[in-house]
Amino acid sequence: MAALTGEWENALKEEFSKEYYKKLFLFVREQYSKVPVYPASDEIFTAFHLTPLEQVKVVILGQDPYHNVGQAHGLCFSVKPQVDIPPSLENIYKELHDDLGCKIPNHGYLTSWAEQGVLLLNTVLTVQAHKPMSHRGVGWEEFTDAAIRKVNEQDRPIVFILWGKPAQGKEKMLDNPKHLILKAPHPSPLSAYRGFFGSKPFSQTNEFLVKNGEIPIDWQIPDR
């Protein structure tokens, strides 16, 4: 696994010496040596590398990485430019268009969001090929919970966008009154019509950031 750097390394260094993380590290290393696992091992911490802790303005939580070939690269909901846009991301783009009038891009690569301070964090960071949630319960949740708590502790206004019940289960950790919590159903085709569409998370996020003296996110993703 690629090492964390900067503020994230300082914030989470205590986790690396804990027993759960030692077991997690050994499990993940063994999995990569035996079966196809996504994302690539040097992309596991992409969300942390692209969005340093001191730059986080928004947190969007996913569950586990995409499990088909070539999709996952370490950012929740995102796929590499040459990969078909998954259904949940298609629905995110539809809501983005309806909310802010943004043009729907021709790819699903969300790095431009991450580079502006949108932490696109899955709660589980690896998955065995073609076996969704196969790495659930092996220690990743404890690690990403620690990361969420570190963001919660930041002394500045941050928006937490919680889509679906698993993400909303993290709300109990978010007790900093400076932050904004936005909740809606998951953008999956199975649930998007239950209230995800029309929830306007992008405009609400930017209104909150501007109100609190922060630069808003440019949610428009340029075509490639």
Coordinates of N, CA and C in Angstrom, one line a residue:
M1 N 0.8 -1.2 0.0 CA 0.0 0.0 0.0 C 0.9 1.2 0.0
A2 N 0.5 2.2 -0.8 CA 1.2 3.5 -0.8 C 1.0 4.2 0.5
A3 N 2.1 4.8 1.1 CA 2.0 5.4 2.4 C 1.2 6.7 2.3
L4 N 0.6 7.1 3.4 CA 0.0 8.4 3.6 C 1.1 9.4 3.8
T5 N 0.8 10.7 3.4 CA 1.8 11.7 3.6 C 1.1 12.9 4.3
G6 N 1.9 13.9 4.6 CA 1.4 15.2 5.1 C 0.5 15.1 6.3
E7 N -0.5 16.0 6.3 CA -1.4 16.0 7.5 C -2.1 14.7 7.8
W8 N -2.5 14.0 6.7 CA -3.2 12.7 6.9 C -2.3 11.8 7.6
E9 N -1.0 11.7 7.3 CA -0.1 10.8 8.0 C 0.0 11.2 9.5
N10 N 0.1 12.5 9.8 CA 0.2 12.9 11.2 C -1.1 12.6 11.9
A11 N -2.2 12.8 11.2 CA -3.5 12.6 11.9 C -3.8 11.2 12.2
L12 N -3.4 10.3 11.3 CA -3.8 8.9 11.4 C -2.6 7.9 11.8
K13 N -1.5 8.5 12.2 CA -0.3 7.6 12.5 C -0.6 6.7 13.6
E14 N -1.4 7.1 14.6 CA -1.7 6.2 15.7 C -2.4 4.9 15.2
E15 N -3.2 5.0 14.2 CA -3.9 3.9 13.7 C -3.0 2.8 13.2
F16 N -1.9 3.1 12.6 CA -1.0 2.1 12.0 C -0.4 1.2 13.1
S17 N -0.3 1.6 14.3 CA 0.3 0.7 15.3 C -0.8 -0.1 16.1
K18 N -2.0 0.1 15.8 CA -3.1 -0.6 16.4 C -3.2 -2.0 15.9
E19 N -3.7 -2.9 16.7 CA -3.8 -4.3 16.3 C -4.7 -4.6 15.1
Y20 N -5.8 -3.9 15.0 CA -6.7 -4.1 13.9 C -6.0 -3.7 12.6
Y21 N -5.2 -2.7 12.6 CA -4.6 -2.2 11.4 C -3.5 -3.2 11.0
K22 N -2.7 -3.7 11.9 CA -1.7 -4.7 11.6 C -2.4 -6.0 10.9
K23 N -3.5 -6.4 11.5 CA -4.2 -7.5 10.8 C -4.8 -7.1 9.5
L24 N -5.3 -5.9 9.3 CA -5.8 -5.4 8.0 C -4.7 -5.4 7.0
F25 N -3.5 -4.9 7.4 CA -2.4 -4.8 6.5 C -2.0 -6.2 6.0
L26 N -1.9 -7.2 6.9 CA -1.5 -8.5 6.5 C -2.6 -9.1 5.6
F27 N -3.9 -8.9 5.9 CA -5.0 -9.4 5.1 C -4.9 -8.9 3.7
V28 N -4.8 -7.5 3.6 CA -4.8 -6.9 2.3 C -3.6 -7.4 1.4
R29 N -2.4 -7.4 2.1 CA -1.2 -7.9 1.4 C -1.4 -9.3 0.8
E30 N -2.0 -10.2 1.6 CA -2.2 -11.5 1.2 C -3.2 -11.6 0.0
Q31 N -4.2 -10.8 0.1 CA -5.3 -10.8 -0.9 C -4.6 -10.3 -2.3
Y32 N -3.9 -9.3 -2.2 CA -3.2 -8.8 -3.5 C -2.3 -9.8 -4.1
S33 N -1.7 -10.7 -3.2 CA -0.8 -11.7 -3.7 C -1.5 -12.9 -4.3
K34 N -2.8 -13.1 -4.0 CA -3.4 -14.3 -4.4 C -4.5 -14.2 -5.4
V35 N -5.3 -13.0 -5.3 CA -6.4 -12.8 -6.2 C -6.5 -11.4 -6.7
P36 N -7.2 -11.2 -7.8 CA -7.3 -9.8 -8.3 C -8.1 -8.9 -7.2
V37 N -7.5 -7.8 -6.9 CA -8.1 -6.9 -5.9 C -8.1 -5.5 -6.5
Y38 N -9.1 -4.7 -6.3 CA -9.2 -3.3 -6.8 C -9.4 -2.4 -5.6
P39 N -8.8 -1.1 -5.7 CA -8.1 -0.6 -6.9 C -6.6 -1.2 -6.8
A40 N -5.8 -0.7 -7.7 CA -4.4 -1.1 -7.7 C -3.8 -0.7 -6.3
S41 N -2.8 -1.5 -5.8 CA -2.4 -1.2 -4.4 C -1.8 0.2 -4.2
D42 N -1.3 0.8 -5.3 CA -0.8 2.1 -5.1 C -1.8 3.2 -5.2
E43 N -3.1 2.8 -5.4 CA -4.2 3.7 -5.5 C -5.2 3.6 -4.3
I44 N -4.9 2.8 -3.3 CA -5.8 2.6 -2.2 C -6.1 3.9 -1.5
F45 N -5.1 4.7 -1.3 CA -5.2 6.0 -0.6 C -5.3 7.2 -1.5
T46 N -5.8 7.0 -2.7 CA -5.9 8.2 -3.6 C -6.7 9.3 -3.1
A47 N -7.8 9.0 -2.4 CA -8.7 10.1 -1.8 C -7.9 11.0 -0.9
F48 N -7.0 10.3 -0.1 CA -6.2 11.1 0.9 C -5.1 11.9 0.2
H49 N -4.5 11.3 -0.9 CA -3.4 11.9 -1.6 C -3.9 13.2 -2.4
L50 N -5.1 13.1 -3.0 CA -5.6 14.2 -3.8 C -6.3 15.3 -2.9
T51 N -6.7 14.9 -1.7 CA -7.4 15.9 -0.9 C -6.8 15.9 0.5
P52 N -5.7 16.7 0.7 CA -5.1 16.8 2.0 C -6.1 17.2 3.1
L53 N -5.8 16.7 4.3 CA -6.7 17.0 5.4 C -7.0 18.5 5.6
E54 N -6.0 19.3 5.5 CA -6.1 20.8 5.7 C -6.9 21.5 4.6
Q55 N -7.1 20.7 3.5 CA -7.9 21.3 2.4 C -9.3 20.8 2.2
V56 N -9.7 19.9 3.1 CA -11.1 19.3 3.0 C -12.1 20.3 3.2
K57 N -13.0 20.5 2.2 CA -14.2 21.4 2.4 C -15.5 20.6 2.4
V58 N -15.5 19.4 1.7 CA -16.7 18.6 1.5 C -16.3 17.1 1.7
V59 N -17.1 16.3 2.3 CA -16.9 14.9 2.3 C -18.1 14.2 1.7
I60 N -17.8 13.3 0.7 CA -18.8 12.5 0.2 C -18.4 11.0 0.5
L61 N -19.3 10.3 1.1 CA -18.9 8.9 1.5 C -19.6 7.9 0.6
G62 N -18.7 6.9 0.2 CA -19.2 5.8 -0.6 C -19.1 4.5 0.3
Q63 N -19.3 3.4 -0.3 CA -19.2 2.1 0.5 C -17.9 1.4 0.2
D64 N -17.9 0.6 -0.8 CA -16.6 0.0 -1.2 C -16.3 0.2 -2.7
P65 N -15.1 0.0 -3.1 CA -14.7 0.3 -4.5 C -15.5 -0.5 -5.5
Y66 N -15.6 0.0 -6.7 CA -16.2 -0.7 -7.9 C -15.4 -2.0 -8.0
H67 N -16.0 -3.1 -8.4 CA -15.4 -4.4 -8.3 C -15.1 -5.0 -9.7
N68 N -15.4 -4.3 -10.8 CA -15.1 -4.8 -12.1 C -13.8 -4.2 -12.6
V69 N -13.2 -4.9 -13.7 CA -11.9 -4.5 -14.2 C -11.8 -3.1 -14.6
G70 N -10.8 -2.4 -14.1 CA -10.5 -1.0 -14.6 C -11.3 0.1 -14.1
Q71 N -12.2 -0.2 -13.2 CA -13.1 0.9 -12.7 C -12.5 1.7 -11.5
A72 N -12.2 1.0 -10.4 CA -11.8 1.6 -9.2 C -10.4 2.2 -9.3
H73 N -10.3 3.4 -8.7 CA -9.0 4.1 -8.6 C -8.8 4.9 -7.3
G74 N -9.6 4.6 -6.3 CA -9.4 5.1 -5.0 C -10.3 6.3 -4.6
L75 N -11.2 6.7 -5.5 CA -12.2 7.8 -5.2 C -13.6 7.2 -5.3
C76 N -14.4 7.4 -4.3 CA -15.7 6.9 -4.3 C -16.5 7.5 -5.5
F77 N -17.3 6.6 -6.1 CA -18.2 7.0 -7.3 C -17.4 7.2 -8.6
S78 N -16.1 7.4 -8.5 CA -15.3 7.8 -9.7 C -14.8 6.6 -10.4
V79 N -14.7 6.7 -11.7 CA -14.0 5.7 -12.6 C -13.0 6.4 -13.5
K80 N -12.1 5.7 -14.0 CA -11.1 6.3 -14.9 C -11.7 6.7 -16.2
P81 N -11.1 7.7 -16.9 CA -11.7 8.4 -18.0 C -12.3 7.4 -19.1
Q82 N -11.6 6.3 -19.4 CA -12.0 5.5 -20.5 C -13.1 4.5 -20.2
V83 N -13.5 4.5 -18.9 CA -14.5 3.5 -18.4 C -15.9 4.0 -18.5
D84 N -16.8 3.2 -18.8 CA -18.2 3.6 -18.8 C -18.7 4.1 -17.5
I85 N -19.5 5.2 -17.6 CA -20.0 5.8 -16.3 C -21.0 4.9 -15.7
P86 N -20.8 4.5 -14.4 CA -21.7 3.6 -13.7 C -23.0 4.3 -13.4
P87 N -24.1 3.5 -13.2 CA -25.4 4.0 -13.0 C -25.6 5.0 -11.9
S88 N -24.9 4.8 -10.7 CA -25.1 5.7 -9.6 C -24.5 7.1 -10.0
L89 N -23.3 7.0 -10.7 CA -22.7 8.3 -11.1 C -23.5 9.0 -12.2
E90 N -24.1 8.2 -13.0 CA -25.1 8.8 -14.0 C -26.1 9.6 -13.3
N91 N -26.7 9.1 -12.2 CA -27.7 9.7 -11.4 C -27.2 11.0 -10.7
I92 N -25.9 10.9 -10.2 CA -25.3 12.0 -9.6 C -25.2 13.2 -10.6
Y93 N -24.8 12.8 -11.8 CA -24.7 13.8 -12.9 C -26.0 14.4 -13.2
K94 N -27.1 13.6 -13.2 CA -28.4 14.1 -13.5 C -28.8 15.1 -12.5
E95 N -28.6 14.8 -11.2 CA -28.9 15.8 -10.1 C -28.1 17.0 -10.2
L96 N -26.8 16.8 -10.6 CA -25.9 18.0 -10.7 C -26.4 18.9 -11.8
H97 N -26.9 18.3 -12.9 CA -27.4 19.1 -14.0 C -28.7 19.8 -13.6
D98 N -29.6 19.1 -12.9 CA -30.8 19.7 -12.5 C -30.6 20.8 -11.4
D99 N -29.6 20.6 -10.6 CA -29.4 21.5 -9.4 C -28.7 22.7 -9.9
L100 N -27.6 22.6 -10.6 CA -26.8 23.7 -11.0 C -26.7 24.0 -12.5
G101 N -27.3 23.2 -13.3 CA -27.3 23.4 -14.7 C -25.9 23.0 -15.4
C102 N -25.2 22.2 -14.6 CA -23.9 21.7 -15.2 C -24.1 20.8 -16.3
K103 N -23.2 20.9 -17.3 CA -23.2 20.0 -18.5 C -22.7 18.6 -18.0
I104 N -23.4 17.5 -18.4 CA -23.0 16.2 -18.0 C -21.8 15.8 -18.8
P105 N -20.7 15.5 -18.1 CA -19.4 15.2 -18.8 C -19.4 13.9 -19.5
N106 N -18.4 13.7 -20.4 CA -18.3 12.5 -21.2 C -17.5 11.4 -20.5
H107 N -17.3 11.5 -19.2 CA -16.5 10.5 -18.5 C -16.9 10.6 -17.0
G108 N -16.3 9.7 -16.2 CA -16.7 9.6 -14.8 C -15.5 9.8 -13.8
Y109 N -14.5 10.6 -14.3 CA -13.3 10.8 -13.5 C -13.4 12.0 -12.7
L110 N -13.5 11.8 -11.4 CA -13.9 12.9 -10.4 C -12.7 13.6 -9.8
T111 N -11.6 13.5 -10.4 CA -10.4 14.1 -9.7 C -10.5 15.6 -9.6
S112 N -11.2 16.3 -10.5 CA -11.3 17.8 -10.3 C -12.0 18.2 -9.1
W113 N -13.0 17.3 -8.6 CA -13.6 17.6 -7.3 C -12.6 17.4 -6.2
A114 N -11.9 16.3 -6.3 CA -11.0 15.9 -5.2 C -9.9 17.0 -5.0
E115 N -9.5 17.5 -6.1 CA -8.4 18.5 -6.1 C -8.9 19.9 -5.5
Q116 N -10.2 20.1 -5.5 CA -10.8 21.3 -4.9 C -11.2 21.2 -3.4
G117 N -10.9 20.0 -2.8 CA -11.2 19.8 -1.4 C -12.4 18.9 -1.2
V118 N -12.9 18.1 -2.1 CA -14.0 17.2 -1.9 C -13.4 15.8 -1.7
L119 N -13.4 15.4 -0.4 CA -12.9 14.1 0.0 C -13.9 13.0 -0.4
L120 N -13.5 12.2 -1.4 CA -14.4 11.2 -2.0 C -13.9 9.9 -1.4
L121 N -14.5 9.6 -0.2 CA -14.0 8.5 0.6 C -14.9 7.3 0.7
N122 N -14.4 6.1 0.2 CA -15.2 4.9 0.5 C -14.9 4.5 2.0
T123 N -15.9 3.9 2.6 CA -15.7 3.4 4.0 C -14.9 2.1 4.0
V124 N -14.9 1.4 2.9 CA -14.0 0.2 2.7 C -13.1 0.5 1.5
L125 N -11.8 0.3 1.6 CA -10.9 0.8 0.6 C -10.4 -0.2 -0.5
T126 N -10.8 -1.5 -0.3 CA -10.4 -2.5 -1.2 C -11.5 -3.5 -1.4
V127 N -11.5 -4.2 -2.5 CA -12.5 -5.2 -2.8 C -11.9 -6.3 -3.7
Q128 N -12.3 -7.5 -3.5 CA -11.9 -8.6 -4.4 C -12.7 -8.5 -5.7
A129 N -12.0 -8.7 -6.8 CA -12.7 -8.6 -8.1 C -14.0 -9.4 -8.2
H130 N -15.0 -8.7 -8.7 CA -16.4 -9.3 -8.9 C -17.1 -9.8 -7.6
K131 N -16.6 -9.3 -6.5 CA -17.2 -9.7 -5.2 C -17.5 -8.5 -4.3
P132 N -18.6 -7.8 -4.6 CA -18.8 -6.5 -3.8 C -18.9 -6.8 -2.4
M133 N -18.3 -5.9 -1.6 CA -18.3 -5.9 -0.1 C -17.5 -7.1 0.4
S134 N -16.6 -7.7 -0.4 CA -15.9 -8.8 0.1 C -14.8 -8.5 1.1
H135 N -14.4 -7.2 1.2 CA -13.5 -6.8 2.2 C -14.1 -6.0 3.3
R136 N -15.4 -6.1 3.5 CA -16.1 -5.5 4.6 C -15.8 -6.2 5.9
G137 N -15.7 -5.5 6.9 CA -15.5 -6.1 8.2 C -14.1 -6.6 8.5
V138 N -13.1 -6.2 7.7 CA -11.7 -6.7 8.0 C -10.8 -5.6 8.6
G139 N -11.4 -4.4 8.8 CA -10.7 -3.4 9.5 C -10.7 -2.0 8.8
W140 N -11.1 -2.0 7.5 CA -11.2 -0.7 6.8 C -12.1 0.3 7.5
E141 N -13.3 -0.2 8.0 CA -14.3 0.7 8.5 C -13.7 1.4 9.7
E142 N -12.9 0.7 10.5 CA -12.3 1.4 11.7 C -11.3 2.4 11.3
F143 N -10.6 2.2 10.2 CA -9.6 3.1 9.7 C -10.3 4.4 9.1
T144 N -11.3 4.1 8.3 CA -12.0 5.3 7.7 C -12.8 6.1 8.7
D145 N -13.3 5.4 9.7 CA -14.0 6.1 10.8 C -13.0 7.0 11.5
A146 N -11.8 6.6 11.7 CA -10.8 7.5 12.3 C -10.5 8.7 11.4
A147 N -10.5 8.5 10.1 CA -10.3 9.6 9.2 C -11.5 10.6 9.3
I148 N -12.8 10.0 9.3 CA -13.9 10.9 9.4 C -13.9 11.7 10.7
R149 N -13.5 11.1 11.8 CA -13.4 11.8 13.0 C -12.4 13.0 13.0
K150 N -11.3 12.8 12.3 CA -10.3 13.8 12.1 C -10.8 15.0 11.3
V151 N -11.6 14.7 10.3 CA -12.3 15.8 9.5 C -13.3 16.5 10.4
N152 N -14.1 15.7 11.2 CA -15.0 16.3 12.1 C -14.4 17.3 13.1
E153 N -13.1 17.0 13.5 CA -12.4 17.8 14.5 C -11.9 19.1 13.9
Q154 N -11.9 19.3 12.6 CA -11.3 20.5 12.0 C -12.1 21.7 12.3
D155 N -11.4 22.8 12.7 CA -12.0 24.0 13.2 C -12.4 24.9 12.0
R156 N -13.2 24.5 11.1 CA -13.7 25.3 10.0 C -14.9 24.6 9.4
P157 N -15.7 25.3 8.7 CA -17.0 24.8 8.2 C -16.7 23.8 7.1
I158 N -17.3 22.5 7.2 CA -17.1 21.5 6.3 C -18.5 20.9 6.0
V159 N -18.8 20.5 4.8 CA -20.0 19.8 4.4 C -19.9 18.3 4.3
F160 N -20.7 17.6 5.0 CA -20.7 16.1 4.9 C -22.0 15.7 4.1
I161 N -21.8 15.1 3.0 CA -22.9 14.6 2.1 C -23.0 13.1 2.3
L162 N -24.2 12.8 2.9 CA -24.4 11.4 3.3 C -25.5 10.8 2.5
W163 N -25.2 9.9 1.5 CA -26.2 9.3 0.6 C -26.4 7.9 1.0
G164 N -27.6 7.5 1.4 CA -27.9 6.2 1.8 C -27.6 5.8 3.2
K165 N -28.2 4.7 3.7 CA -28.1 4.4 5.1 C -26.7 4.1 5.6
P166 N -25.9 3.4 4.9 CA -24.5 3.2 5.4 C -23.8 4.5 5.7
A167 N -23.8 5.4 4.8 CA -23.2 6.7 5.0 C -23.8 7.5 6.1
Q168 N -25.2 7.4 6.2 CA -25.9 8.1 7.2 C -25.6 7.5 8.6
G169 N -25.2 6.3 8.7 CA -24.8 5.7 9.9 C -23.6 6.3 10.6
K170 N -22.8 7.1 9.8 CA -21.7 7.8 10.3 C -22.1 9.2 11.0
E171 N -23.3 9.6 10.8 CA -23.7 10.9 11.3 C -23.5 11.0 12.8
K172 N -23.5 10.0 13.6 CA -23.4 10.1 15.0 C -22.0 10.5 15.4
M173 N -21.0 10.4 14.5 CA -19.6 10.8 14.8 C -19.5 12.3 14.5
L174 N -20.4 12.9 13.8 CA -20.3 14.3 13.4 C -21.0 15.3 14.3
D175 N -20.3 15.7 15.3 CA -20.9 16.5 16.4 C -20.3 17.9 16.4
N176 N -19.6 18.3 15.4 CA -19.0 19.7 15.4 C -20.1 20.6 14.8
P177 N -20.5 21.6 15.6 CA -21.6 22.5 15.1 C -21.2 23.4 14.0
K178 N -19.9 23.4 13.6 CA -19.5 24.3 12.5 C -19.8 23.6 11.1
H179 N -20.1 22.3 11.2 CA -20.3 21.6 9.9 C -21.8 21.5 9.5
L180 N -22.0 21.3 8.2 CA -23.3 21.0 7.6 C -23.4 19.6 7.2
I181 N -24.5 18.9 7.6 CA -24.7 17.6 7.2 C -25.9 17.5 6.2
L182 N -25.7 17.0 5.1 CA -26.8 16.8 4.1 C -27.0 15.4 3.8
K183 N -28.3 15.0 4.0 CA -28.6 13.5 3.9 C -29.7 13.4 2.7
A184 N -29.5 12.3 2.0 CA -30.5 11.9 1.0 C -30.4 10.4 0.7
P185 N -31.3 9.8 0.0 CA -31.2 8.4 -0.4 C -30.0 8.3 -1.3
H186 N -29.5 7.0 -1.5 CA -28.4 6.7 -2.3 C -28.7 7.0 -3.8
P187 N -27.7 7.4 -4.6 CA -28.0 7.7 -6.0 C -28.2 6.4 -6.9
S188 N -28.1 5.3 -6.3 CA -28.3 4.0 -7.0 C -29.7 4.1 -7.7
P189 N -29.8 3.4 -8.9 CA -31.1 3.3 -9.6 C -32.2 2.7 -8.7
L190 N -31.8 1.9 -7.7 CA -32.8 1.3 -6.8 C -33.4 2.3 -5.9
S191 N -32.7 3.4 -5.6 CA -33.2 4.3 -4.6 C -33.2 5.8 -4.9
A192 N -32.7 6.2 -6.1 CA -32.5 7.6 -6.4 C -33.9 8.3 -6.5
Y193 N -34.9 7.6 -6.9 CA -36.2 8.2 -7.0 C -37.0 8.4 -5.7
R194 N -36.4 7.9 -4.6 CA -37.0 8.1 -3.3 C -36.6 9.4 -2.6
G195 N -35.9 10.3 -3.3 CA -35.6 11.5 -2.7 C -34.2 12.0 -3.0
F196 N -33.4 11.2 -3.7 CA -32.1 11.7 -4.1 C -32.3 12.8 -5.2
F197 N -33.1 12.5 -6.2 CA -33.3 13.5 -7.2 C -34.1 14.6 -6.5
G198 N -33.6 15.8 -6.7 CA -34.3 17.0 -6.1 C -33.7 17.4 -4.8
S199 N -32.7 16.7 -4.3 CA -32.2 17.0 -3.0 C -31.2 18.2 -3.0
K200 N -30.7 18.6 -4.2 CA -29.9 19.8 -4.4 C -28.7 19.8 -3.5
P201 N -27.9 18.8 -3.4 CA -26.7 18.8 -2.5 C -25.6 19.8 -3.0
F202 N -25.5 20.0 -4.3 CA -24.4 20.8 -4.8 C -24.6 22.3 -4.5
S203 N -25.8 22.7 -4.8 CA -26.1 24.2 -4.5 C -26.1 24.4 -3.0
Q204 N -26.7 23.5 -2.2 CA -26.7 23.7 -0.8 C -25.2 23.8 -0.2
T205 N -24.4 22.9 -0.8 CA -23.0 22.9 -0.3 C -22.3 24.3 -0.6
N206 N -22.5 24.8 -1.8 CA -21.8 26.0 -2.2 C -22.4 27.2 -1.5
E207 N -23.7 27.2 -1.2 CA -24.3 28.3 -0.4 C -23.7 28.3 1.0
F208 N -23.6 27.2 1.6 CA -23.0 27.1 2.9 C -21.5 27.6 2.9
L209 N -20.7 27.1 1.9 CA -19.3 27.5 1.9 C -19.2 29.0 1.7
V210 N -20.0 29.6 0.8 CA -19.9 31.0 0.5 C -20.3 31.8 1.8
K211 N -21.4 31.3 2.4 CA -21.9 32.0 3.6 C -20.8 32.0 4.7
N212 N -20.0 31.0 4.7 CA -19.0 30.9 5.8 C -17.6 31.4 5.3
G213 N -17.6 32.1 4.2 CA -16.3 32.8 3.7 C -15.4 31.8 3.0
E214 N -15.9 30.7 2.5 CA -15.1 29.7 1.8 C -15.3 29.8 0.3
I215 N -14.3 29.5 -0.5 CA -14.5 29.4 -2.0 C -15.4 28.3 -2.3
P216 N -16.4 28.4 -3.1 CA -17.3 27.3 -3.5 C -16.6 26.3 -4.4
I217 N -17.2 25.2 -4.5 CA -16.7 24.1 -5.4 C -17.2 24.4 -6.8
D218 N -16.3 24.3 -7.8 CA -16.7 24.3 -9.2 C -17.0 22.9 -9.5
W219 N -18.3 22.6 -9.5 CA -18.8 21.2 -9.7 C -18.7 20.8 -11.2
Q220 N -18.6 21.7 -12.1 CA -18.5 21.3 -13.5 C -17.3 20.6 -13.8
I221 N -17.5 19.3 -14.3 CA -16.3 18.5 -14.6 C -16.1 18.7 -16.1
P222 N -14.9 19.1 -16.5 CA -14.6 19.3 -17.9 C -14.5 18.0 -18.7
D223 N -15.0 18.0 -19.9 CA -14.9 16.8 -20.8 C -13.4 16.5 -21.1
R224 N -13.2 15.3 -21.4 CA -11.8 14.8 -21.8 C -11.8 14.4 -23.2

